[in-house]
Amino acid sequence: MIDPATGSGMLIGALAVALGRESSSEARRFVAESACAADLSPTAIRATRLTLTSALTDDDDIGPLRRLDERLLVGDSLLRPAEDWTRIAPEGFGAVIANPPWDKLKVTRHDALVATGVARHYGAGYDSLPDEYAKERAEMVRYLDSVSFAATRQGTGESDLYKLFLDLSARLVGPGGQLALLVPAGLIRSQGTQALREFLIDEAANLAFTVHDNRARYFAIDTRFKFLTVHASIEPGVKKTPIRLAYGVGDAKSVSETDSVFLGRSSLRRMRPDLTIPEVRGVDGWKLFQRMSAAGVTLQDGAWTHTYSREVDMTNDRAKFDTGDAGGLPVLEGRMLHQFRARAKAYANGTGRAATWEPLPLGRGRISPQFTIAADKLRKGIRTRCAELRAGFCDVTGQTNERTLLASVVPPDVVCGNKVPTLTMRFTGLSPDDSAYLWVAVANSLPVDWLVRRIVTTSMNYFLLASVPLPRMDAEDPQTRSLIDNARILTDAEQQATLTGQQIAERRAAIDCIVAEFFGLSVDDLELVMDDFPLLDRGQPPLPGESRSTVTRDLLLARASRRSHGGEGSWHARAEAAQELGAVAYVPADYA
C-alpha cells in the first residue's frame, strides 16, 4: 500500500493508527510488510518514518522500522522508472492512497516578479521581467516533456500535478487494487480530465466521489474551492456498480456525508458524453437533471448555430489598450456585465483586482470602461465581429453565488475582454439579433441556471457552456417570441427608466415560467430548483417572523401555479404580502 506523494505521512500513518486500534500486531505487520511511501523531499520521508513510528505501541520493537526503510523512496515519483515500483510490488500495489500536489505546472510572470520581491496584485501591468523568467519557463517545458512520457491520460488543457499523480496511481495499482485520493473537483468536470474519468468509469468496479468545499478550512485556500475524495476498486472484467456521489460536511472534529445518490453509468454516458459528473443532490435532484437533459438540446446540436470568441486578452493585449477617453472602442470587462446588462458597473479607479467599480442603477446604465482600444489594433476578424450585436457572458462565476450564469447582449462598437466570451448566434427561423436575445433570455432563466450549477465551480468556460441543456423551442411558437420580446425590453430598461422594479420582476418571472414549461417542469420541480438559490433577495424586506426575503421564489411559484392550473394559492399570498412591504423580486444584492 503506497502513498506516492507522502509529505509527512499523514494518510499512511492514519491508516496504521486505525489498524492499531484493532490490534497492535496488525499495526506492526502493516509497517513491516505493507506500508510504502515516496516523496521528492528527504525530510518528508524522515517525517513519514516518524509518523509510522508513532503508530507502533511497542517502543522497543524496531524490527518493523528496519524492514520499512527499503520501501521508503526519496525522489520524484513522476520521474521514477517503473522497475523501482515493481521491485517493491511485482504484481502492482494493493492500494494507492494519496493527497497529491494540486499545483499547476507553469511559470507565470506574476509569480516570477513576486519571487524577486516585487509587491504587486493580479491584473497589474508588466514593465519588466526578471532574467530568471525565461530560464524557469524553459526548465518547466523540459520537465513536462519528461513526466508526460509515461502519462497517457492527461488529455488537454493545463498540466496539473494532481492529474499526473492520478495517472501514476492508475499505473501503480494492481488488478483488484484500490485507489483512495484527495484531488480537486476538476476531475469530475474539466475538459482536460476526460481521459482520467473514462479510465475510472471503464475500469473501476466500484467508484465513489465525495464532494467537499473548504468552508471547514481543511486547507489554507479559498473557502469556495471544491475538492473530492475518490475511491475506486480497479477490477477489470468485474460487473460494475452505479457511481456513488455524496457530499462531505466538515467541522473541527470530523467529516460526515450527506445527500448521497447513485448515478447509473449508462445514463451518465447518454446525458454527458464527456462523462462530467453533475453535482446533483439526492435522488430527486438526479431525476430532475435526467428529465431536463432528455428534454433539452445543447448549443452543439438542434436548431442552434454559433461562433465563440474571446475577443481581446486583458493581459496579452494590454500594450494595445488606452486609458481615458482616447476615442477607441470601449473594452467590456467581466465586472461590467450582469443578467440582461452590459452596463452594470462603471470604472472608478485602480487596476487589476485592486480596481473599484461603481454599480449603476437600472435606467442609468452606461458603458464607462477602464480601457479602450483603437479599432485598427484589433485583428480583422475581431473588428468585423465587434460591428455586430452578439451575446456575452461572464466566465468568472461560482455555483454558490447569488446567480451563476450572467448573460447579456453586447452592443456593436464594443470589444469584450477575455472574461466576457461572446457568441454570435443563429437559431433556425430567426434573425441573428433575435437569436442573441433568445439565448440571453434562456441563459438567464432560473431553470437553466440550476443546470449550470450542477457542472460549474468557479469558471464558466465554453466546454461547460456548450454542454448545458437548453429547452427545445420553435421559432414559430408564440412562447419563443415572448422570450425574445421580454429580453429586448429588459435589455432596454438598463438605459431607459421606463419600467418599475415590479414590472421588471414580472417579465423575469414570465421568462422563467416559459423556460420551465419548455422543459416540462411542474411547480414542485420549480420548488426544488429554487432551493438551490439561497442568496436571492438579500436587501429585500422579509415577511414578518422570517429571517430573509423569498420574494423571487414566491413570485415565480405564484406565476407558475397560475399558468399551470389557474390557481393562486399560498405562493400568491406570500408574493402579495412581500410586495406590500416594498420587496421587489429579481433584484441583485449589489443593486438592492
Short mmCIF file of N, CA and C in Angstrom, two decimals, residues 240-374:
data_model
loop_
_atom_site.label_atom_id
_atom_site.label_comp_id
_atom_site.label_asym_id
_atom_site.label_seq_id
_atom_site.Cartn_x
_atom_site.Cartn_y
_atom_site.Cartn_z
N LYS A 240 -19.89 -3.84 -12.89
CA LYS A 240 -19.72 -2.52 -12.30
C LYS A 240 -21.01 -2.03 -11.63
N THR A 241 -20.86 -1.42 -10.49
CA THR A 241 -21.99 -0.85 -9.77
C THR A 241 -22.19 0.60 -10.20
N PRO A 242 -23.37 1.19 -9.94
CA PRO A 242 -23.56 2.62 -10.22
C PRO A 242 -22.55 3.47 -9.44
N ILE A 243 -22.27 4.64 -9.97
CA ILE A 243 -21.33 5.56 -9.33
C ILE A 243 -22.01 6.21 -8.12
N ARG A 244 -21.33 6.18 -7.01
CA ARG A 244 -21.89 6.81 -5.81
C ARG A 244 -21.36 8.24 -5.71
N LEU A 245 -22.29 9.19 -5.53
CA LEU A 245 -21.93 10.59 -5.36
C LEU A 245 -22.50 11.06 -4.03
N ALA A 246 -21.66 11.69 -3.22
CA ALA A 246 -22.11 12.21 -1.93
C ALA A 246 -21.41 13.54 -1.67
N TYR A 247 -21.77 14.17 -0.56
CA TYR A 247 -21.22 15.48 -0.20
C TYR A 247 -20.70 15.42 1.22
N GLY A 248 -19.52 15.98 1.41
CA GLY A 248 -18.90 15.99 2.73
C GLY A 248 -19.24 17.25 3.50
N VAL A 249 -19.53 17.08 4.77
CA VAL A 249 -19.80 18.20 5.67
C VAL A 249 -18.81 18.09 6.82
N GLY A 250 -17.95 19.10 6.97
CA GLY A 250 -16.89 19.01 7.96
C GLY A 250 -17.00 20.03 9.05
N ASP A 251 -16.47 19.69 10.23
CA ASP A 251 -16.29 20.65 11.31
C ASP A 251 -14.90 20.43 11.89
N ALA A 252 -14.64 20.94 13.06
CA ALA A 252 -13.29 20.87 13.62
C ALA A 252 -12.87 19.44 13.98
N LYS A 253 -13.84 18.53 14.10
CA LYS A 253 -13.52 17.19 14.60
C LYS A 253 -13.70 16.08 13.58
N SER A 254 -14.60 16.26 12.63
CA SER A 254 -14.92 15.12 11.77
C SER A 254 -15.54 15.58 10.46
N VAL A 255 -15.71 14.62 9.59
CA VAL A 255 -16.40 14.84 8.31
C VAL A 255 -17.50 13.80 8.19
N SER A 256 -18.69 14.26 7.85
CA SER A 256 -19.80 13.32 7.61
C SER A 256 -20.26 13.47 6.17
N GLU A 257 -21.02 12.51 5.70
CA GLU A 257 -21.53 12.53 4.33
C GLU A 257 -23.03 12.77 4.33
N THR A 258 -23.50 13.42 3.26
CA THR A 258 -24.92 13.70 3.13
C THR A 258 -25.32 13.65 1.65
N ASP A 259 -26.63 13.59 1.40
CA ASP A 259 -27.20 13.69 0.05
C ASP A 259 -26.59 12.71 -0.94
N SER A 260 -26.35 11.48 -0.50
CA SER A 260 -25.74 10.51 -1.42
C SER A 260 -26.77 10.04 -2.45
N VAL A 261 -26.27 9.72 -3.63
CA VAL A 261 -27.12 9.26 -4.72
C VAL A 261 -26.28 8.36 -5.62
N PHE A 262 -26.91 7.40 -6.28
CA PHE A 262 -26.21 6.51 -7.20
C PHE A 262 -26.56 6.88 -8.63
N LEU A 263 -25.54 7.10 -9.46
CA LEU A 263 -25.71 7.50 -10.84
C LEU A 263 -25.41 6.32 -11.76
N GLY A 264 -26.39 5.91 -12.53
CA GLY A 264 -26.17 4.82 -13.47
C GLY A 264 -25.14 5.21 -14.53
N ARG A 265 -24.22 4.32 -14.82
CA ARG A 265 -23.15 4.67 -15.76
C ARG A 265 -23.68 4.85 -17.18
N SER A 266 -24.60 4.01 -17.59
CA SER A 266 -25.15 4.16 -18.95
C SER A 266 -25.96 5.44 -19.07
N SER A 267 -26.70 5.79 -18.02
CA SER A 267 -27.46 7.05 -18.04
C SER A 267 -26.52 8.23 -18.12
N LEU A 268 -25.42 8.17 -17.37
CA LEU A 268 -24.45 9.26 -17.39
C LEU A 268 -23.85 9.41 -18.77
N ARG A 269 -23.48 8.31 -19.40
CA ARG A 269 -22.89 8.38 -20.75
C ARG A 269 -23.88 8.98 -21.74
N ARG A 270 -25.13 8.64 -21.60
CA ARG A 270 -26.14 9.15 -22.53
C ARG A 270 -26.33 10.65 -22.37
N MET A 271 -26.35 11.13 -21.14
CA MET A 271 -26.59 12.55 -20.88
C MET A 271 -25.34 13.39 -20.99
N ARG A 272 -24.22 12.82 -20.57
CA ARG A 272 -22.96 13.56 -20.52
C ARG A 272 -21.90 12.75 -21.26
N PRO A 273 -21.84 12.85 -22.58
CA PRO A 273 -20.85 12.07 -23.35
C PRO A 273 -19.42 12.30 -22.91
N ASP A 274 -19.13 13.47 -22.34
CA ASP A 274 -17.78 13.74 -21.83
C ASP A 274 -17.56 13.16 -20.44
N LEU A 275 -18.59 12.53 -19.87
CA LEU A 275 -18.55 11.87 -18.57
C LEU A 275 -18.31 12.83 -17.40
N THR A 276 -18.59 14.11 -17.61
CA THR A 276 -18.58 15.01 -16.46
C THR A 276 -19.70 14.60 -15.51
N ILE A 277 -19.42 14.67 -14.23
CA ILE A 277 -20.37 14.21 -13.20
C ILE A 277 -21.16 15.41 -12.69
N PRO A 278 -22.48 15.45 -12.90
CA PRO A 278 -23.26 16.58 -12.40
C PRO A 278 -23.39 16.52 -10.87
N GLU A 279 -23.23 17.66 -10.23
CA GLU A 279 -23.35 17.71 -8.77
C GLU A 279 -24.83 17.79 -8.37
N VAL A 280 -25.50 16.68 -8.51
CA VAL A 280 -26.90 16.59 -8.08
C VAL A 280 -26.94 16.14 -6.63
N ARG A 281 -27.97 16.58 -5.93
CA ARG A 281 -28.11 16.22 -4.53
C ARG A 281 -29.34 15.34 -4.34
N GLY A 282 -29.11 14.12 -3.98
CA GLY A 282 -30.21 13.21 -3.70
C GLY A 282 -30.89 12.70 -4.96
N VAL A 283 -31.80 11.77 -4.74
CA VAL A 283 -32.49 11.11 -5.87
C VAL A 283 -33.34 12.10 -6.65
N ASP A 284 -34.04 13.01 -5.96
CA ASP A 284 -34.90 13.97 -6.67
C ASP A 284 -34.09 14.87 -7.60
N GLY A 285 -32.93 15.31 -7.13
CA GLY A 285 -32.10 16.15 -7.97
C GLY A 285 -31.58 15.41 -9.19
N TRP A 286 -31.21 14.14 -9.04
CA TRP A 286 -30.74 13.32 -10.15
C TRP A 286 -31.86 13.08 -11.16
N LYS A 287 -33.05 12.80 -10.66
CA LYS A 287 -34.17 12.58 -11.58
C LYS A 287 -34.50 13.84 -12.37
N LEU A 288 -34.48 15.00 -11.69
CA LEU A 288 -34.77 16.25 -12.37
C LEU A 288 -33.70 16.55 -13.42
N PHE A 289 -32.44 16.34 -13.09
CA PHE A 289 -31.37 16.57 -14.07
C PHE A 289 -31.54 15.65 -15.27
N GLN A 290 -31.90 14.41 -15.05
CA GLN A 290 -32.10 13.47 -16.16
C GLN A 290 -33.24 13.92 -17.06
N ARG A 291 -34.36 14.34 -16.45
CA ARG A 291 -35.51 14.75 -17.26
C ARG A 291 -35.21 16.00 -18.07
N MET A 292 -34.53 16.97 -17.46
CA MET A 292 -34.22 18.19 -18.17
C MET A 292 -33.20 17.94 -19.28
N SER A 293 -32.25 17.06 -19.03
CA SER A 293 -31.28 16.72 -20.06
C SER A 293 -31.95 16.03 -21.24
N ALA A 294 -32.88 15.12 -20.94
CA ALA A 294 -33.59 14.41 -22.01
C ALA A 294 -34.49 15.34 -22.80
N ALA A 295 -35.02 16.35 -22.15
CA ALA A 295 -35.95 17.27 -22.82
C ALA A 295 -35.23 18.37 -23.58
N GLY A 296 -33.93 18.52 -23.37
CA GLY A 296 -33.22 19.66 -23.94
C GLY A 296 -32.29 19.30 -25.07
N VAL A 297 -31.71 20.34 -25.64
CA VAL A 297 -30.64 20.23 -26.63
C VAL A 297 -29.52 21.17 -26.18
N THR A 298 -28.35 21.00 -26.73
CA THR A 298 -27.24 21.87 -26.39
C THR A 298 -26.94 22.81 -27.56
N LEU A 299 -26.03 23.73 -27.31
CA LEU A 299 -25.61 24.64 -28.38
C LEU A 299 -24.96 23.91 -29.54
N GLN A 300 -24.56 22.67 -29.33
CA GLN A 300 -23.86 21.91 -30.36
C GLN A 300 -24.78 21.07 -31.23
N ASP A 301 -26.06 21.09 -30.94
CA ASP A 301 -26.98 20.36 -31.81
C ASP A 301 -28.30 21.10 -31.88
N GLY A 302 -29.28 20.50 -32.53
CA GLY A 302 -30.58 21.13 -32.61
C GLY A 302 -30.58 22.33 -33.54
N ALA A 303 -31.35 23.33 -33.17
CA ALA A 303 -31.57 24.48 -34.04
C ALA A 303 -30.52 25.57 -33.88
N TRP A 304 -29.61 25.44 -32.92
CA TRP A 304 -28.63 26.49 -32.66
C TRP A 304 -27.39 26.34 -33.52
N THR A 305 -26.91 27.44 -34.06
CA THR A 305 -25.56 27.53 -34.60
C THR A 305 -24.92 28.80 -34.03
N HIS A 306 -23.61 28.79 -33.88
CA HIS A 306 -22.97 29.92 -33.23
C HIS A 306 -21.48 29.91 -33.52
N THR A 307 -20.84 31.03 -33.27
CA THR A 307 -19.38 31.09 -33.20
C THR A 307 -19.01 31.67 -31.85
N TYR A 308 -17.88 31.24 -31.33
CA TYR A 308 -17.44 31.60 -29.98
C TYR A 308 -16.12 32.34 -30.09
N SER A 309 -15.93 33.35 -29.24
CA SER A 309 -14.67 34.09 -29.30
C SER A 309 -14.35 34.74 -27.96
N ARG A 310 -13.06 34.77 -27.63
CA ARG A 310 -12.52 35.67 -26.61
C ARG A 310 -11.84 36.79 -27.39
N GLU A 311 -12.42 37.94 -27.41
CA GLU A 311 -12.08 38.95 -28.41
C GLU A 311 -10.72 39.60 -28.18
N VAL A 312 -10.45 40.06 -26.97
CA VAL A 312 -9.11 40.56 -26.63
C VAL A 312 -8.72 40.00 -25.27
N ASP A 313 -7.43 39.86 -25.05
CA ASP A 313 -6.92 39.32 -23.80
C ASP A 313 -6.47 40.47 -22.90
N MET A 314 -6.98 40.48 -21.67
CA MET A 314 -6.71 41.60 -20.78
C MET A 314 -5.24 41.66 -20.33
N THR A 315 -4.51 40.57 -20.50
CA THR A 315 -3.09 40.56 -20.17
C THR A 315 -2.23 40.69 -21.42
N ASN A 316 -2.42 39.77 -22.36
CA ASN A 316 -1.55 39.75 -23.53
C ASN A 316 -1.73 40.94 -24.45
N ASP A 317 -2.94 41.52 -24.47
CA ASP A 317 -3.19 42.67 -25.33
C ASP A 317 -3.10 44.00 -24.59
N ARG A 318 -2.63 43.99 -23.34
CA ARG A 318 -2.63 45.20 -22.53
C ARG A 318 -1.86 46.35 -23.19
N ALA A 319 -0.79 46.03 -23.91
CA ALA A 319 0.01 47.09 -24.52
C ALA A 319 -0.77 47.87 -25.58
N LYS A 320 -1.85 47.27 -26.10
CA LYS A 320 -2.65 47.94 -27.12
C LYS A 320 -3.73 48.85 -26.52
N PHE A 321 -3.94 48.75 -25.21
CA PHE A 321 -5.04 49.48 -24.58
C PHE A 321 -4.65 50.93 -24.32
N ASP A 322 -5.68 51.78 -24.34
CA ASP A 322 -5.54 53.16 -23.91
C ASP A 322 -6.41 53.37 -22.68
N THR A 323 -6.03 54.33 -21.86
CA THR A 323 -6.86 54.71 -20.72
C THR A 323 -7.44 56.10 -20.98
N GLY A 324 -8.55 56.38 -20.31
CA GLY A 324 -9.19 57.66 -20.53
C GLY A 324 -9.96 57.67 -21.85
N ASP A 325 -10.40 58.81 -22.25
CA ASP A 325 -11.21 58.95 -23.46
C ASP A 325 -10.31 59.16 -24.67
N ALA A 326 -9.79 58.04 -25.20
CA ALA A 326 -8.86 58.12 -26.32
C ALA A 326 -9.57 57.93 -27.67
N GLY A 327 -10.87 57.74 -27.63
CA GLY A 327 -11.63 57.63 -28.87
C GLY A 327 -11.70 56.24 -29.46
N GLY A 328 -11.15 55.23 -28.78
CA GLY A 328 -11.21 53.87 -29.30
C GLY A 328 -12.49 53.16 -28.87
N LEU A 329 -12.54 51.87 -29.14
CA LEU A 329 -13.68 51.06 -28.72
C LEU A 329 -13.56 50.76 -27.23
N PRO A 330 -14.64 50.91 -26.46
CA PRO A 330 -14.57 50.55 -25.04
C PRO A 330 -14.36 49.05 -24.87
N VAL A 331 -13.56 48.68 -23.88
CA VAL A 331 -13.30 47.27 -23.57
C VAL A 331 -14.23 46.86 -22.44
N LEU A 332 -15.10 45.91 -22.73
CA LEU A 332 -16.08 45.43 -21.74
C LEU A 332 -15.44 44.35 -20.89
N GLU A 333 -15.37 44.57 -19.59
CA GLU A 333 -14.79 43.60 -18.66
C GLU A 333 -15.90 42.86 -17.91
N GLY A 334 -15.51 41.75 -17.28
CA GLY A 334 -16.49 40.90 -16.62
C GLY A 334 -17.29 41.62 -15.55
N ARG A 335 -16.66 42.56 -14.84
CA ARG A 335 -17.36 43.29 -13.77
C ARG A 335 -18.50 44.14 -14.30
N MET A 336 -18.44 44.49 -15.59
CA MET A 336 -19.43 45.40 -16.17
C MET A 336 -20.68 44.68 -16.63
N LEU A 337 -20.67 43.35 -16.60
CA LEU A 337 -21.76 42.58 -17.18
C LEU A 337 -22.56 41.87 -16.10
N HIS A 338 -23.89 41.90 -16.24
CA HIS A 338 -24.79 41.16 -15.35
C HIS A 338 -25.93 40.63 -16.22
N GLN A 339 -26.92 40.03 -15.60
CA GLN A 339 -28.03 39.48 -16.38
C GLN A 339 -28.82 40.59 -17.07
N PHE A 340 -28.91 40.49 -18.39
CA PHE A 340 -29.59 41.48 -19.25
C PHE A 340 -28.91 42.85 -19.19
N ARG A 341 -27.67 42.90 -18.71
CA ARG A 341 -26.99 44.19 -18.56
C ARG A 341 -25.55 44.10 -19.03
N ALA A 342 -25.16 44.98 -19.95
CA ALA A 342 -23.76 45.13 -20.35
C ALA A 342 -23.18 46.43 -19.80
N ARG A 343 -23.96 47.13 -19.00
CA ARG A 343 -23.56 48.43 -18.45
C ARG A 343 -23.86 48.46 -16.95
N ALA A 344 -23.54 47.38 -16.28
CA ALA A 344 -23.96 47.24 -14.88
C ALA A 344 -23.07 48.00 -13.92
N LYS A 345 -21.78 48.22 -14.27
CA LYS A 345 -20.87 48.93 -13.38
C LYS A 345 -19.99 49.86 -14.21
N ALA A 346 -19.58 50.96 -13.59
CA ALA A 346 -18.69 51.93 -14.23
C ALA A 346 -17.35 51.90 -13.52
N TYR A 347 -16.28 52.00 -14.30
CA TYR A 347 -14.94 52.02 -13.73
C TYR A 347 -14.74 53.28 -12.91
N ALA A 348 -14.13 53.12 -11.72
CA ALA A 348 -13.85 54.27 -10.87
C ALA A 348 -12.36 54.56 -10.81
N ASN A 349 -11.58 53.60 -10.29
CA ASN A 349 -10.13 53.80 -10.22
C ASN A 349 -9.44 52.49 -9.90
N GLY A 350 -8.10 52.49 -9.92
CA GLY A 350 -7.32 51.31 -9.60
C GLY A 350 -7.09 50.42 -10.80
N THR A 351 -6.33 49.35 -10.59
CA THR A 351 -6.03 48.39 -11.66
C THR A 351 -6.20 46.97 -11.15
N GLY A 352 -6.40 46.04 -12.09
CA GLY A 352 -6.48 44.63 -11.76
C GLY A 352 -7.50 44.35 -10.67
N ARG A 353 -7.12 43.48 -9.75
CA ARG A 353 -8.04 43.13 -8.66
C ARG A 353 -8.21 44.27 -7.67
N ALA A 354 -7.34 45.26 -7.75
CA ALA A 354 -7.46 46.41 -6.85
C ALA A 354 -8.36 47.50 -7.43
N ALA A 355 -8.89 47.31 -8.63
CA ALA A 355 -9.76 48.32 -9.25
C ALA A 355 -11.09 48.38 -8.50
N THR A 356 -11.67 49.55 -8.47
CA THR A 356 -13.00 49.72 -7.88
C THR A 356 -13.99 50.11 -8.98
N TRP A 357 -15.22 49.64 -8.81
CA TRP A 357 -16.26 49.81 -9.81
C TRP A 357 -17.53 50.30 -9.12
N GLU A 358 -18.25 51.17 -9.79
CA GLU A 358 -19.47 51.75 -9.24
C GLU A 358 -20.70 51.05 -9.83
N PRO A 359 -21.54 50.41 -9.00
CA PRO A 359 -22.78 49.82 -9.53
C PRO A 359 -23.69 50.90 -10.09
N LEU A 360 -24.25 50.65 -11.26
CA LEU A 360 -25.12 51.64 -11.91
C LEU A 360 -26.57 51.15 -11.84
N PRO A 361 -27.48 51.96 -11.32
CA PRO A 361 -28.88 51.53 -11.22
C PRO A 361 -29.53 51.40 -12.58
N LEU A 362 -30.59 50.59 -12.64
CA LEU A 362 -31.35 50.46 -13.87
C LEU A 362 -31.86 51.82 -14.33
N GLY A 363 -31.84 52.01 -15.62
CA GLY A 363 -32.27 53.28 -16.20
C GLY A 363 -31.13 54.25 -16.38
N ARG A 364 -30.00 54.00 -15.67
CA ARG A 364 -28.86 54.90 -15.78
C ARG A 364 -27.60 54.15 -16.17
N GLY A 365 -27.78 53.03 -16.85
CA GLY A 365 -26.63 52.25 -17.30
C GLY A 365 -25.86 52.98 -18.40
N ARG A 366 -24.56 52.88 -18.32
CA ARG A 366 -23.71 53.47 -19.36
C ARG A 366 -22.43 52.66 -19.45
N ILE A 367 -21.80 52.66 -20.59
CA ILE A 367 -20.52 51.98 -20.73
C ILE A 367 -19.42 52.95 -20.35
N SER A 368 -18.83 52.70 -19.20
CA SER A 368 -17.77 53.55 -18.66
C SER A 368 -16.58 52.65 -18.35
N PRO A 369 -15.71 52.42 -19.33
CA PRO A 369 -14.69 51.38 -19.20
C PRO A 369 -13.40 51.85 -18.54
N GLN A 370 -12.61 50.89 -18.14
CA GLN A 370 -11.25 51.18 -17.66
C GLN A 370 -10.32 51.42 -18.85
N PHE A 371 -10.58 50.69 -19.96
CA PHE A 371 -9.70 50.76 -21.12
C PHE A 371 -10.51 50.94 -22.40
N THR A 372 -9.85 51.50 -23.39
CA THR A 372 -10.35 51.49 -24.77
C THR A 372 -9.23 50.94 -25.66
N ILE A 373 -9.60 50.59 -26.88
CA ILE A 373 -8.62 50.09 -27.83
C ILE A 373 -8.99 50.59 -29.22
N ALA A 374 -8.03 51.08 -29.94
CA ALA A 374 -8.27 51.57 -31.30
C ALA A 374 -8.67 50.40 -32.21
#
